[in-house]
Amino acid sequence: MKRQTRREFLKSIGYAAASGGTLSILSSCESVGQLAASKKRPNIILIMADDHASHALSCYESKINKTPNLDRLAEEGVLFKNCFCTNSICAPSRAVILTGKYSHINGVTDNTKKFDSTQQTFPKLLQKAGYETAIVGKWQLKTDPTGFDYWNIFPGQGLYYNPVMTEMGNRKKYTGYVTDIITDNCLRWLKERNHDKPFCLLYYHKAPHRKWGPAPKHLTMYDDVTIPEPQTLFDDYSNRGKAAKEQEMTIEKALNNKDLKLVTPSNLTNEQKKLWIAAYGPKNEEFRKADLKGKELVRWKYQRYIKDYLRCVASIDDNVGRLLDYLDKSGLANNTIVIYTSDQGFFLGDHGWFDKRFMYEQSLRMPLLVRYPKEIKAGLVNEDIVLNLDFAPTFMDFAGIETPADIQGQSIRKLLQGTKPADWRTSMYYHYYEYPAVHMVKRHYGVRTQRYKLIRFYYDIDEWELYDLQKDPDELKNVYDDPAYADVVKELKAELKQLRTKFKDTTGSPV
Ligand SMILES: [Ca+2]
């Protein structure tokens, strides 16, 4: 093959000066290589919230809040209606995202497991290929991050107010509100990073995880309104099995006084405490006097819970706006892929619950917004089934790295471009493992297609559930034993078996 001159090489990578002759600024092959990298390969910013359900984003037709800055990503990029997680709980979903492999392969089947940090991850692969990599915020995988040039994370869950963070192994206490602090650190890193390289930043929020601590400036947001209740707030779990009936995650019984802000958090500064007491004190006084019972008490708890949750979301929305403004001002917006997602969904009073874990819709679905002006048309909506498993191979694809054969997801790049590969998946496989544990959601696995969902609760009980999502989008009637669905059950069992074989899952029972 003919060796390229430097001029030809620069022209081939689209460097404008190549035809103008002003090449003397490039003094070495290394700087040519770095320039090639920074010009051609996109930067990646993966923004992940913790427990942010898609039905609390206005671009997903939320009936309860507005998220103007997050909506910008949908308006300027692609909104995925059917992005699902493969195991709806924090650490497991994070491990799936990092590795592109199911929980039974990456080892983090539940929140008690330590992540084996010697294994292959997408940040490691990007770093090896010349990317500058960083993670700031919630990590939660129990071992120190590997594959990052910079990391600054919370020990464990982190705190909403005045959190401690571990920066490259050194503990540091910050004063202020968690979502602002994470964003400040991301913006600082973006300014200080090695500007010769493309970068990948994991901007990982703590919010809106339990116990939903709002920023001081949002403490009284929604005070004058009543948030609409979900239709299933008073679900009685009839027509479903033991798992839905025997969980411990109802708004009625499982929220404690800290969740409900009936006690003041212990780690506030004097100024924060003053604002906190001014916001909650009079409302708590009124609540105690009212002596609510039964459904009225549940309604009050729902309002208290959902307002605090949405206040946390409001801070994320504000801070994502700060980040997007920085990308505009710094000229990075066009060549940076910005993704917004959450490690899983969440029940926002749906079925009377908070938390996640179940394969039911509100928990299974993740918000997924992707903006990349250089390649993606604005305003697309996609309804194909995509998974948290697909993030790693998508990043490989955009970075021009060959995807290792052991990665189990598929790149969504074609979907982002508005075309659908002929072999795109028509079903997804799910497996949840944490029981007995907080919230007592029984272990299960299952398969979801565009229309149906078949779930098997196997380890702790042996029960099957089938939902016809077209006729019963709220999943209120298990039709597994309905003879009209006998063929559907048979087909889905075969599909479940095939997926378990394909993804090498031998845990649980064979179908
Ligand atoms: Ca989570």
Short mmCIF file of C-alpha atoms and ligand atoms in Angstrom, two decimals:
data_model
loop_
_atom_site.label_atom_id
_atom_site.label_comp_id
_atom_site.label_asym_id
_atom_site.label_seq_id
_atom_site.Cartn_x
_atom_site.Cartn_y
_atom_site.Cartn_z
CA MET A 1 0.00 0.00 0.00
CA LYS A 2 1.28 3.44 -0.91
CA ARG A 3 2.44 5.40 2.10
CA GLN A 4 0.44 8.61 2.64
CA THR A 5 2.14 11.95 2.87
CA ARG A 6 1.29 13.99 5.91
CA ARG A 7 -0.74 16.32 3.71
CA GLU A 8 -2.76 13.42 2.28
CA PHE A 9 -3.33 12.00 5.73
CA LEU A 10 -4.58 15.30 7.08
CA LYS A 11 -6.86 15.70 4.11
CA SER A 12 -8.23 12.21 4.65
CA ILE A 13 -9.24 13.07 8.21
CA GLY A 14 -10.94 16.28 7.08
CA TYR A 15 -8.39 18.73 8.47
CA ALA A 16 -9.08 22.04 6.71
CA ALA A 17 -5.51 23.28 6.83
CA ALA A 18 -4.41 20.31 4.75
CA SER A 19 -5.32 22.08 1.53
CA GLY A 20 -4.04 25.43 2.72
CA GLY A 21 -0.47 24.39 3.30
CA THR A 22 -0.09 25.67 6.90
CA LEU A 23 1.20 22.40 8.28
CA SER A 24 4.08 23.61 10.35
CA ILE A 25 1.96 23.68 13.54
CA LEU A 26 2.08 19.89 13.48
CA SER A 27 5.51 18.99 14.63
CA SER A 28 5.32 15.27 15.20
CA CYS A 29 3.49 12.13 14.20
CA GLU A 30 2.08 11.99 17.70
CA SER A 31 0.34 15.32 17.34
CA VAL A 32 -1.01 14.21 13.97
CA GLY A 33 -2.42 11.14 15.64
CA GLN A 34 -3.97 13.13 18.45
CA LEU A 35 -5.48 15.55 16.02
CA ALA A 36 -6.94 12.69 14.03
CA ALA A 37 -8.41 11.30 17.23
CA SER A 38 -9.90 14.57 18.41
CA LYS A 39 -11.29 15.52 15.00
CA LYS A 40 -12.85 12.27 13.97
CA ARG A 41 -14.01 10.45 17.03
CA PRO A 42 -16.94 11.76 19.04
CA ASN A 43 -16.76 12.68 22.70
CA ILE A 44 -19.18 10.81 24.93
CA ILE A 45 -21.04 12.12 27.98
CA LEU A 46 -23.20 9.50 29.68
CA ILE A 47 -25.50 11.21 32.17
CA MET A 48 -27.12 8.71 34.49
CA ALA A 49 -29.66 9.47 37.18
CA ASP A 50 -30.47 7.01 39.94
CA ASP A 51 -34.10 5.82 39.92
CA HIS A 52 -35.41 8.46 37.52
CA ALA A 53 -38.51 6.90 35.95
CA SER A 54 -39.37 7.96 32.42
CA HIS A 55 -42.87 8.99 33.49
CA ALA A 56 -41.20 11.85 35.40
CA LEU A 57 -39.80 13.51 32.27
CA SER A 58 -42.05 15.81 30.27
CA CYS A 59 -40.65 14.54 26.95
CA TYR A 60 -42.08 11.13 28.02
CA GLU A 61 -45.47 12.78 28.56
CA SER A 62 -45.18 13.07 32.31
CA LYS A 63 -48.44 14.18 33.90
CA ILE A 64 -46.68 15.36 37.03
CA ASN A 65 -43.67 17.57 36.16
CA LYS A 66 -41.74 19.52 33.54
CA THR A 67 -38.11 18.87 32.59
CA PRO A 68 -37.26 21.56 30.00
CA ASN A 69 -33.52 20.91 29.85
CA LEU A 70 -33.85 17.14 29.54
CA ASP A 71 -36.54 17.72 26.92
CA ARG A 72 -33.93 19.62 24.90
CA LEU A 73 -32.05 16.35 24.44
CA ALA A 74 -35.22 14.73 23.06
CA GLU A 75 -35.96 17.67 20.78
CA GLU A 76 -32.40 17.74 19.47
CA GLY A 77 -31.84 13.99 19.41
CA VAL A 78 -33.60 10.63 19.71
CA LEU A 79 -36.06 9.52 22.41
CA PHE A 80 -36.29 5.76 23.01
CA LYS A 81 -39.73 4.69 24.22
CA ASN A 82 -38.79 1.10 24.94
CA CYS A 83 -35.41 1.04 26.62
CA PHE A 84 -35.38 -1.63 29.34
CA CYS A 85 -32.96 -2.79 32.00
CA THR A 86 -32.10 -6.45 32.37
CA ASN A 87 -32.12 -6.47 36.20
CA SER A 88 -33.93 -3.54 37.78
CA ILE A 89 -31.72 -2.52 40.68
CA CYS A 90 -28.84 -0.06 41.11
CA ALA A 91 -25.47 -1.84 41.22
CA PRO A 92 -26.49 -4.64 38.82
CA SER A 93 -27.70 -2.22 36.15
CA ARG A 94 -24.52 -0.16 36.49
CA ALA A 95 -22.42 -3.30 36.01
CA VAL A 96 -24.44 -4.29 32.93
CA ILE A 97 -23.89 -0.83 31.45
CA LEU A 98 -20.12 -0.93 32.10
CA THR A 99 -19.61 -4.41 30.68
CA GLY A 100 -22.36 -4.94 28.09
CA LYS A 101 -22.95 -8.29 29.78
CA TYR A 102 -25.80 -9.78 31.82
CA SER A 103 -25.57 -9.92 35.62
CA HIS A 104 -24.84 -13.67 35.72
CA ILE A 105 -21.78 -13.01 33.52
CA ASN A 106 -20.42 -9.78 35.10
CA GLY A 107 -21.02 -11.14 38.61
CA VAL A 108 -23.11 -8.29 40.08
CA THR A 109 -26.42 -10.09 40.40
CA ASP A 110 -27.56 -7.98 43.37
CA ASN A 111 -26.58 -4.94 45.45
CA THR A 112 -24.49 -7.02 47.88
CA LYS A 113 -21.98 -8.19 45.25
CA LYS A 114 -18.59 -6.57 44.65
CA PHE A 115 -17.77 -5.68 41.06
CA ASP A 116 -14.70 -7.53 39.78
CA SER A 117 -12.78 -4.49 38.59
CA THR A 118 -10.26 -6.56 36.64
CA GLN A 119 -12.88 -7.41 34.01
CA GLN A 120 -13.37 -5.75 30.64
CA THR A 121 -15.46 -2.54 30.64
CA PHE A 122 -16.26 0.06 28.01
CA PRO A 123 -14.24 2.82 29.78
CA LYS A 124 -11.17 0.52 29.70
CA LEU A 125 -11.65 -0.18 26.00
CA LEU A 126 -12.10 3.52 25.23
CA GLN A 127 -9.08 4.46 27.33
CA LYS A 128 -6.95 1.92 25.52
CA ALA A 129 -8.08 3.37 22.22
CA GLY A 130 -6.90 6.86 23.20
CA TYR A 131 -9.90 8.34 25.01
CA GLU A 132 -9.53 10.43 28.16
CA THR A 133 -11.99 8.84 30.61
CA ALA A 134 -13.63 10.07 33.81
CA ILE A 135 -16.43 9.26 36.23
CA VAL A 136 -17.93 11.70 38.71
CA GLY A 137 -20.72 10.89 41.17
CA LYS A 138 -22.43 7.69 42.23
CA TRP A 139 -20.48 4.51 41.48
CA GLN A 140 -21.83 1.97 44.00
CA LEU A 141 -19.85 -1.05 42.82
CA LYS A 142 -17.84 -1.54 46.05
CA THR A 143 -14.42 -1.73 44.33
CA ASP A 144 -12.48 1.34 43.14
CA PRO A 145 -13.13 2.37 39.54
CA THR A 146 -10.66 1.10 36.93
CA GLY A 147 -10.27 2.30 33.36
CA PHE A 148 -10.60 5.98 34.31
CA ASP A 149 -8.00 8.74 34.04
CA TYR A 150 -10.00 10.63 36.65
CA TRP A 151 -12.55 9.44 39.19
CA ASN A 152 -14.35 11.21 41.99
CA ILE A 153 -17.10 9.12 43.56
CA PHE A 154 -19.21 8.71 46.70
CA PRO A 155 -18.36 6.01 49.14
CA GLY A 156 -21.52 3.84 48.95
CA GLN A 157 -24.78 5.68 48.30
CA GLY A 158 -23.49 9.18 49.02
CA LEU A 159 -25.36 11.97 50.82
CA TYR A 160 -27.70 14.63 49.46
CA TYR A 161 -26.20 17.38 51.61
CA ASN A 162 -22.51 18.09 52.18
CA PRO A 163 -21.31 14.74 50.78
CA VAL A 164 -17.92 13.13 51.14
CA MET A 165 -16.35 12.07 47.86
CA THR A 166 -13.31 9.94 47.12
CA GLU A 167 -11.18 11.58 44.45
CA MET A 168 -8.61 9.17 43.03
CA GLY A 169 -8.47 7.47 46.45
CA ASN A 170 -8.47 10.64 48.57
CA ARG A 171 -11.50 11.51 50.69
CA LYS A 172 -12.79 15.07 50.55
CA LYS A 173 -15.86 16.64 52.17
CA TYR A 174 -17.88 19.12 50.12
CA THR A 175 -20.34 21.73 51.37
CA GLY A 176 -23.50 22.12 49.34
CA TYR A 177 -26.06 20.06 47.45
CA VAL A 178 -25.09 16.82 45.79
CA THR A 179 -26.39 17.43 42.26
CA ASP A 180 -24.69 20.84 42.08
CA ILE A 181 -21.44 19.38 43.43
CA ILE A 182 -21.35 16.53 40.90
CA THR A 183 -22.00 19.00 38.08
CA ASP A 184 -19.38 21.48 39.32
CA ASN A 185 -16.81 18.69 39.34
CA CYS A 186 -17.78 17.54 35.84
CA LEU A 187 -17.53 21.06 34.45
CA ARG A 188 -14.15 21.54 36.11
CA TRP A 189 -12.88 18.27 34.65
CA LEU A 190 -14.17 19.18 31.19
CA LYS A 191 -12.16 22.39 31.32
CA GLU A 192 -9.00 20.82 32.76
CA ARG A 193 -8.89 17.55 30.76
CA ASN A 194 -6.33 16.73 28.08
CA HIS A 195 -7.75 18.67 25.14
CA ASP A 196 -5.75 16.66 22.59
CA LYS A 197 -7.83 13.55 23.15
CA PRO A 198 -11.48 12.65 22.66
CA PHE A 199 -13.12 12.11 26.02
CA CYS A 200 -15.70 9.93 27.73
CA LEU A 201 -17.30 11.34 30.88
CA LEU A 202 -19.66 9.38 33.11
CA TYR A 203 -21.75 12.04 34.88
CA TYR A 204 -23.57 9.88 37.43
CA HIS A 205 -26.14 11.44 39.75
CA LYS A 206 -27.22 10.29 43.18
CA ALA A 207 -30.68 11.82 42.74
CA PRO A 208 -33.54 11.05 42.77
CA HIS A 209 -32.74 7.99 44.93
CA ARG A 210 -34.43 7.41 48.27
CA LYS A 211 -34.55 9.43 50.64
CA TRP A 212 -35.23 12.16 48.11
CA GLY A 213 -33.48 15.19 49.66
CA PRO A 214 -34.28 18.34 47.64
CA ALA A 215 -31.87 21.20 46.99
CA PRO A 216 -32.39 24.18 49.33
CA LYS A 217 -33.73 26.23 46.42
CA HIS A 218 -36.35 23.59 45.57
CA LEU A 219 -37.61 22.89 49.11
CA THR A 220 -40.95 24.61 48.60
CA MET A 221 -41.43 23.85 44.89
CA TYR A 222 -44.90 22.26 44.33
CA ASP A 223 -46.14 23.49 47.75
CA ASP A 224 -49.15 25.13 46.12
CA VAL A 225 -50.21 22.26 43.87
CA THR A 226 -51.59 18.75 44.23
CA ILE A 227 -49.69 16.24 42.12
CA PRO A 228 -52.08 13.92 40.18
CA GLU A 229 -52.27 10.42 41.65
CA PRO A 230 -51.55 7.38 39.48
CA GLN A 231 -54.65 5.34 38.60
CA THR A 232 -53.27 2.33 40.47
CA LEU A 233 -52.35 4.06 43.76
CA PHE A 234 -54.92 1.92 45.56
CA ASP A 235 -54.20 -1.33 43.71
CA ASP A 236 -55.47 -4.37 45.65
CA TYR A 237 -53.28 -6.85 43.68
CA SER A 238 -56.25 -9.03 42.78
CA ASN A 239 -55.74 -11.13 39.63
CA ARG A 240 -52.02 -11.37 40.37
CA GLY A 241 -49.81 -13.73 42.32
CA LYS A 242 -48.05 -13.83 45.67
CA ALA A 243 -45.09 -11.66 44.63
CA ALA A 244 -47.21 -8.54 44.02
CA LYS A 245 -49.19 -9.18 47.21
CA GLU A 246 -46.30 -9.95 49.56
CA GLN A 247 -43.73 -7.25 48.74
CA GLU A 248 -42.74 -4.56 51.26
CA MET A 249 -42.67 -1.41 49.17
CA THR A 250 -46.02 0.28 49.53
CA ILE A 251 -46.37 3.99 50.10
CA GLU A 252 -48.89 3.03 52.76
CA LYS A 253 -46.53 0.92 54.91
CA ALA A 254 -42.89 1.10 53.81
CA LEU A 255 -42.03 4.81 53.90
CA ASN A 256 -40.33 5.82 57.15
CA ASN A 257 -40.18 9.15 58.97
CA LYS A 258 -36.91 10.12 57.31
CA ASP A 259 -38.37 9.42 53.86
CA LEU A 260 -41.40 11.52 54.78
CA LYS A 261 -39.28 14.38 56.18
CA LEU A 262 -40.93 14.09 59.59
CA VAL A 263 -37.43 14.23 61.10
CA THR A 264 -34.70 16.72 60.19
CA PRO A 265 -31.58 15.30 58.46
CA SER A 266 -28.59 15.25 60.81
CA ASN A 267 -25.82 16.51 58.52
CA LEU A 268 -27.09 19.95 57.48
CA THR A 269 -25.16 23.19 57.93
CA ASN A 270 -26.88 25.77 60.17
CA GLU A 271 -28.03 27.71 57.14
CA GLN A 272 -29.38 24.59 55.38
CA LYS A 273 -31.12 23.52 58.59
CA LYS A 274 -32.85 26.88 58.91
CA LEU A 275 -34.18 26.63 55.36
CA TRP A 276 -35.15 22.98 55.82
CA ILE A 277 -37.12 23.64 59.01
CA ALA A 278 -38.77 26.72 57.50
CA ALA A 279 -39.93 24.56 54.55
CA TYR A 280 -41.09 21.39 56.32
CA GLY A 281 -41.86 22.65 59.87
CA PRO A 282 -45.26 24.29 59.22
CA LYS A 283 -46.34 21.49 56.83
CA ASN A 284 -45.42 18.82 59.38
CA GLU A 285 -47.28 20.69 62.09
CA GLU A 286 -50.39 20.81 59.93
CA PHE A 287 -50.03 17.09 59.13
CA ARG A 288 -49.80 16.12 62.81
CA LYS A 289 -52.86 18.15 63.70
CA ALA A 290 -54.90 16.60 60.86
CA ASP A 291 -54.43 13.07 62.30
CA LEU A 292 -55.12 11.45 58.93
CA LYS A 293 -56.20 7.82 58.61
CA GLY A 294 -56.70 5.21 55.89
CA LYS A 295 -56.74 6.42 52.30
CA GLU A 296 -56.32 10.05 53.31
CA LEU A 297 -53.05 9.17 55.04
CA VAL A 298 -51.85 7.28 51.94
CA ARG A 299 -52.74 10.30 49.81
CA TRP A 300 -50.75 12.60 52.09
CA LYS A 301 -47.76 10.24 52.01
CA TYR A 302 -47.92 10.05 48.23
CA GLN A 303 -47.90 13.84 47.95
CA ARG A 304 -44.97 14.17 50.34
CA TYR A 305 -43.00 11.41 48.57
CA ILE A 306 -43.66 12.47 45.00
CA LYS A 307 -43.04 16.17 45.59
CA ASP A 308 -39.63 15.48 47.13
CA TYR A 309 -38.81 13.06 44.31
CA LEU A 310 -39.77 15.67 41.70
CA ARG A 311 -37.80 18.38 43.54
CA CYS A 312 -34.72 16.17 43.19
CA VAL A 313 -35.49 15.72 39.48
CA ALA A 314 -35.81 19.52 39.10
CA SER A 315 -32.23 19.94 40.31
CA ILE A 316 -30.99 17.35 37.84
CA ASP A 317 -32.83 19.15 35.08
CA ASP A 318 -31.28 22.51 36.06
CA ASN A 319 -27.81 21.02 36.24
CA VAL A 320 -28.07 19.16 32.93
CA GLY A 321 -29.01 22.57 31.52
CA ARG A 322 -25.73 23.97 32.91
CA LEU A 323 -23.81 21.18 31.22
CA LEU A 324 -25.57 21.66 27.87
CA ASP A 325 -24.86 25.39 28.04
CA TYR A 326 -21.19 24.65 28.61
CA LEU A 327 -21.11 22.33 25.60
CA ASP A 328 -22.66 25.08 23.46
CA LYS A 329 -20.31 27.79 24.67
CA SER A 330 -17.18 25.65 24.42
CA GLY A 331 -17.98 24.48 20.88
CA LEU A 332 -18.15 20.84 22.00
CA ALA A 333 -21.87 20.27 21.34
CA ASN A 334 -21.65 19.16 17.71
CA ASN A 335 -19.11 16.38 18.19
CA THR A 336 -20.25 15.15 21.59
CA ILE A 337 -22.72 12.32 22.07
CA VAL A 338 -24.85 13.20 25.09
CA ILE A 339 -26.91 10.40 26.59
CA TYR A 340 -29.42 10.78 29.40
CA THR A 341 -30.63 7.70 31.20
CA SER A 342 -31.32 6.20 34.63
CA ASP A 343 -30.02 2.90 36.03
CA GLN A 344 -33.65 1.70 36.00
CA GLY A 345 -37.17 2.99 36.33
CA PHE A 346 -39.19 3.48 39.51
CA PHE A 347 -42.74 3.16 40.79
CA LEU A 348 -44.15 6.64 41.34
CA GLY A 349 -47.10 5.45 43.38
CA ASP A 350 -48.01 3.03 40.57
CA HIS A 351 -49.52 -0.13 42.16
CA GLY A 352 -49.28 1.76 45.45
CA TRP A 353 -45.50 1.41 45.40
CA PHE A 354 -42.19 3.20 45.41
CA ASP A 355 -38.87 1.46 44.49
CA LYS A 356 -38.25 -0.85 41.52
CA ARG A 357 -37.00 -4.52 41.21
CA PHE A 358 -40.11 -5.98 39.56
CA MET A 359 -40.21 -6.67 35.84
CA TYR A 360 -43.38 -4.57 35.69
CA GLU A 361 -43.31 -1.63 33.28
CA GLN A 362 -42.53 1.40 35.47
CA SER A 363 -39.52 -0.35 36.99
CA LEU A 364 -38.33 -2.08 33.81
CA ARG A 365 -38.34 0.96 31.54
CA MET A 366 -35.37 3.33 31.50
CA PRO A 367 -35.49 6.82 30.03
CA LEU A 368 -33.03 7.02 27.11
CA LEU A 369 -32.32 10.24 25.24
CA VAL A 370 -29.38 10.51 22.84
CA ARG A 371 -28.16 13.68 21.15
CA TYR A 372 -25.33 13.81 18.61
CA PRO A 373 -25.91 16.68 16.18
CA LYS A 374 -23.12 15.58 13.84
CA GLU A 375 -24.85 12.31 12.97
CA ILE A 376 -28.34 12.15 14.47
CA LYS A 377 -31.41 13.96 13.17
CA ALA A 378 -33.32 15.98 15.73
CA GLY A 379 -36.63 14.86 17.12
CA LEU A 380 -36.69 11.14 16.28
CA VAL A 381 -38.76 8.79 18.45
CA ASN A 382 -37.83 5.11 18.45
CA GLU A 383 -40.04 2.26 19.70
CA ASP A 384 -37.71 -0.69 19.21
CA ILE A 385 -36.60 -2.74 22.20
CA VAL A 386 -33.21 -1.50 23.38
CA LEU A 387 -31.41 -2.43 26.60
CA ASN A 388 -28.83 -1.20 29.10
CA LEU A 389 -26.80 -4.07 27.62
CA ASP A 390 -26.49 -2.06 24.39
CA PHE A 391 -24.65 0.98 25.75
CA ALA A 392 -21.13 -0.50 25.72
CA PRO A 393 -21.26 -1.84 22.13
CA THR A 394 -22.78 1.47 20.97
CA PHE A 395 -19.82 3.36 22.38
CA MET A 396 -17.42 0.88 20.73
CA ASP A 397 -19.19 1.48 17.42
CA PHE A 398 -18.97 5.27 17.62
CA ALA A 399 -15.34 5.19 18.76
CA GLY A 400 -14.38 2.91 15.88
CA ILE A 401 -13.31 0.07 18.17
CA GLU A 402 -14.04 -3.53 17.24
CA THR A 403 -16.63 -4.82 19.72
CA PRO A 404 -15.24 -7.77 21.69
CA ALA A 405 -17.15 -10.96 20.90
CA ASP A 406 -18.11 -11.56 24.54
CA ILE A 407 -20.20 -8.37 24.75
CA GLN A 408 -23.86 -9.42 24.74
CA GLY A 409 -25.60 -6.20 23.62
CA GLN A 410 -26.06 -4.67 20.18
CA SER A 411 -25.00 -1.21 18.97
CA ILE A 412 -27.95 1.15 18.60
CA ARG A 413 -26.10 3.39 16.12
CA LYS A 414 -28.31 2.42 13.14
CA LEU A 415 -31.46 3.05 15.20
CA LEU A 416 -30.08 6.47 16.07
CA GLN A 417 -29.61 7.15 12.37
CA GLY A 418 -33.26 6.27 11.80
CA THR A 419 -32.82 2.82 10.23
CA LYS A 420 -33.47 -0.57 11.80
CA PRO A 421 -31.16 -3.55 11.28
CA ALA A 422 -33.10 -6.54 9.91
CA ASP A 423 -31.95 -8.72 12.80
CA TRP A 424 -32.91 -6.28 15.57
CA ARG A 425 -34.25 -8.04 18.68
CA THR A 426 -37.99 -8.55 19.04
CA SER A 427 -37.86 -9.66 22.68
CA MET A 428 -35.78 -9.03 25.78
CA TYR A 429 -34.63 -11.21 28.67
CA TYR A 430 -34.81 -10.12 32.33
CA HIS A 431 -33.54 -11.66 35.57
CA TYR A 432 -33.85 -10.24 39.11
CA TYR A 433 -32.00 -11.93 42.01
CA GLU A 434 -32.16 -9.99 45.31
CA TYR A 435 -34.29 -11.88 47.86
CA PRO A 436 -34.73 -11.95 50.79
CA ALA A 437 -33.74 -8.30 51.02
CA VAL A 438 -35.15 -4.82 51.54
CA HIS A 439 -38.62 -4.55 49.89
CA MET A 440 -38.92 -8.35 49.68
CA VAL A 441 -39.48 -8.63 45.95
CA LYS A 442 -39.32 -12.31 45.05
CA ARG A 443 -36.76 -13.48 42.50
CA HIS A 444 -37.94 -13.81 38.94
CA TYR A 445 -37.00 -13.90 35.32
CA GLY A 446 -38.95 -13.34 32.15
CA VAL A 447 -39.32 -12.23 28.59
CA ARG A 448 -40.98 -9.13 27.13
CA THR A 449 -41.98 -8.60 23.53
CA GLN A 450 -43.65 -5.52 22.06
CA ARG A 451 -47.02 -6.88 23.15
CA TYR A 452 -46.57 -9.46 25.91
CA LYS A 453 -44.66 -10.11 29.09
CA LEU A 454 -44.16 -13.55 30.60
CA ILE A 455 -42.67 -13.68 34.10
CA ARG A 456 -41.65 -16.68 36.16
CA PHE A 457 -41.26 -16.29 39.90
CA TYR A 458 -39.20 -19.38 40.46
CA TYR A 459 -36.77 -19.54 43.38
CA ASP A 460 -39.03 -18.55 46.27
CA ILE A 461 -42.39 -19.61 44.88
CA ASP A 462 -43.22 -21.18 41.53
CA GLU A 463 -45.71 -18.95 39.75
CA TRP A 464 -46.09 -17.69 36.20
CA GLU A 465 -47.60 -14.38 35.11
CA LEU A 466 -48.57 -13.26 31.62
CA TYR A 467 -49.63 -9.71 30.72
CA ASP A 468 -51.16 -8.54 27.47
CA LEU A 469 -49.68 -5.03 27.41
CA GLN A 470 -51.89 -3.98 24.53
CA LYS A 471 -55.13 -4.76 26.39
CA ASP A 472 -53.80 -4.25 29.89
CA PRO A 473 -51.02 -1.63 29.89
CA ASP A 474 -51.26 -1.22 33.68
CA GLU A 475 -50.58 -4.95 34.20
CA LEU A 476 -53.56 -5.57 36.45
CA LYS A 477 -54.61 -8.96 35.12
CA ASN A 478 -52.45 -12.04 34.93
CA VAL A 479 -53.80 -14.04 31.98
CA TYR A 480 -51.35 -16.94 32.23
CA ASP A 481 -54.16 -19.44 32.92
CA ASP A 482 -56.60 -17.98 30.39
CA PRO A 483 -57.07 -20.62 27.64
CA ALA A 484 -57.31 -17.83 25.05
CA TYR A 485 -53.59 -17.18 25.65
CA ALA A 486 -52.41 -20.80 25.59
CA ASP A 487 -50.56 -20.37 22.29
CA VAL A 488 -48.96 -17.12 23.45
CA VAL A 489 -47.71 -18.87 26.61
CA LYS A 490 -46.25 -21.68 24.53
CA GLU A 491 -44.47 -19.28 22.17
CA LEU A 492 -43.12 -17.11 24.96
CA LYS A 493 -41.83 -20.10 26.92
CA ALA A 494 -39.92 -21.19 23.83
CA GLU A 495 -38.59 -17.65 23.44
CA LEU A 496 -37.57 -17.52 27.09
CA LYS A 497 -35.72 -20.80 26.74
CA GLN A 498 -33.97 -19.60 23.61
CA LEU A 499 -32.90 -16.33 25.27
CA ARG A 500 -31.57 -18.11 28.36
CA THR A 501 -29.50 -20.34 26.09
CA LYS A 502 -28.32 -17.44 23.94
CA PHE A 503 -27.21 -15.41 26.96
CA LYS A 504 -25.78 -18.45 28.73
CA ASP A 505 -27.96 -18.11 31.81
CA THR A 506 -28.11 -21.38 33.68
CA THR A 507 -29.15 -19.76 36.99
CA GLY A 508 -32.71 -20.42 38.13
CA SER A 509 -34.63 -23.30 36.65
CA PRO A 510 -34.65 -24.39 33.03
CA VAL A 511 -37.93 -23.42 31.40
CA CA B 1 -31.08 2.94 41.01
#
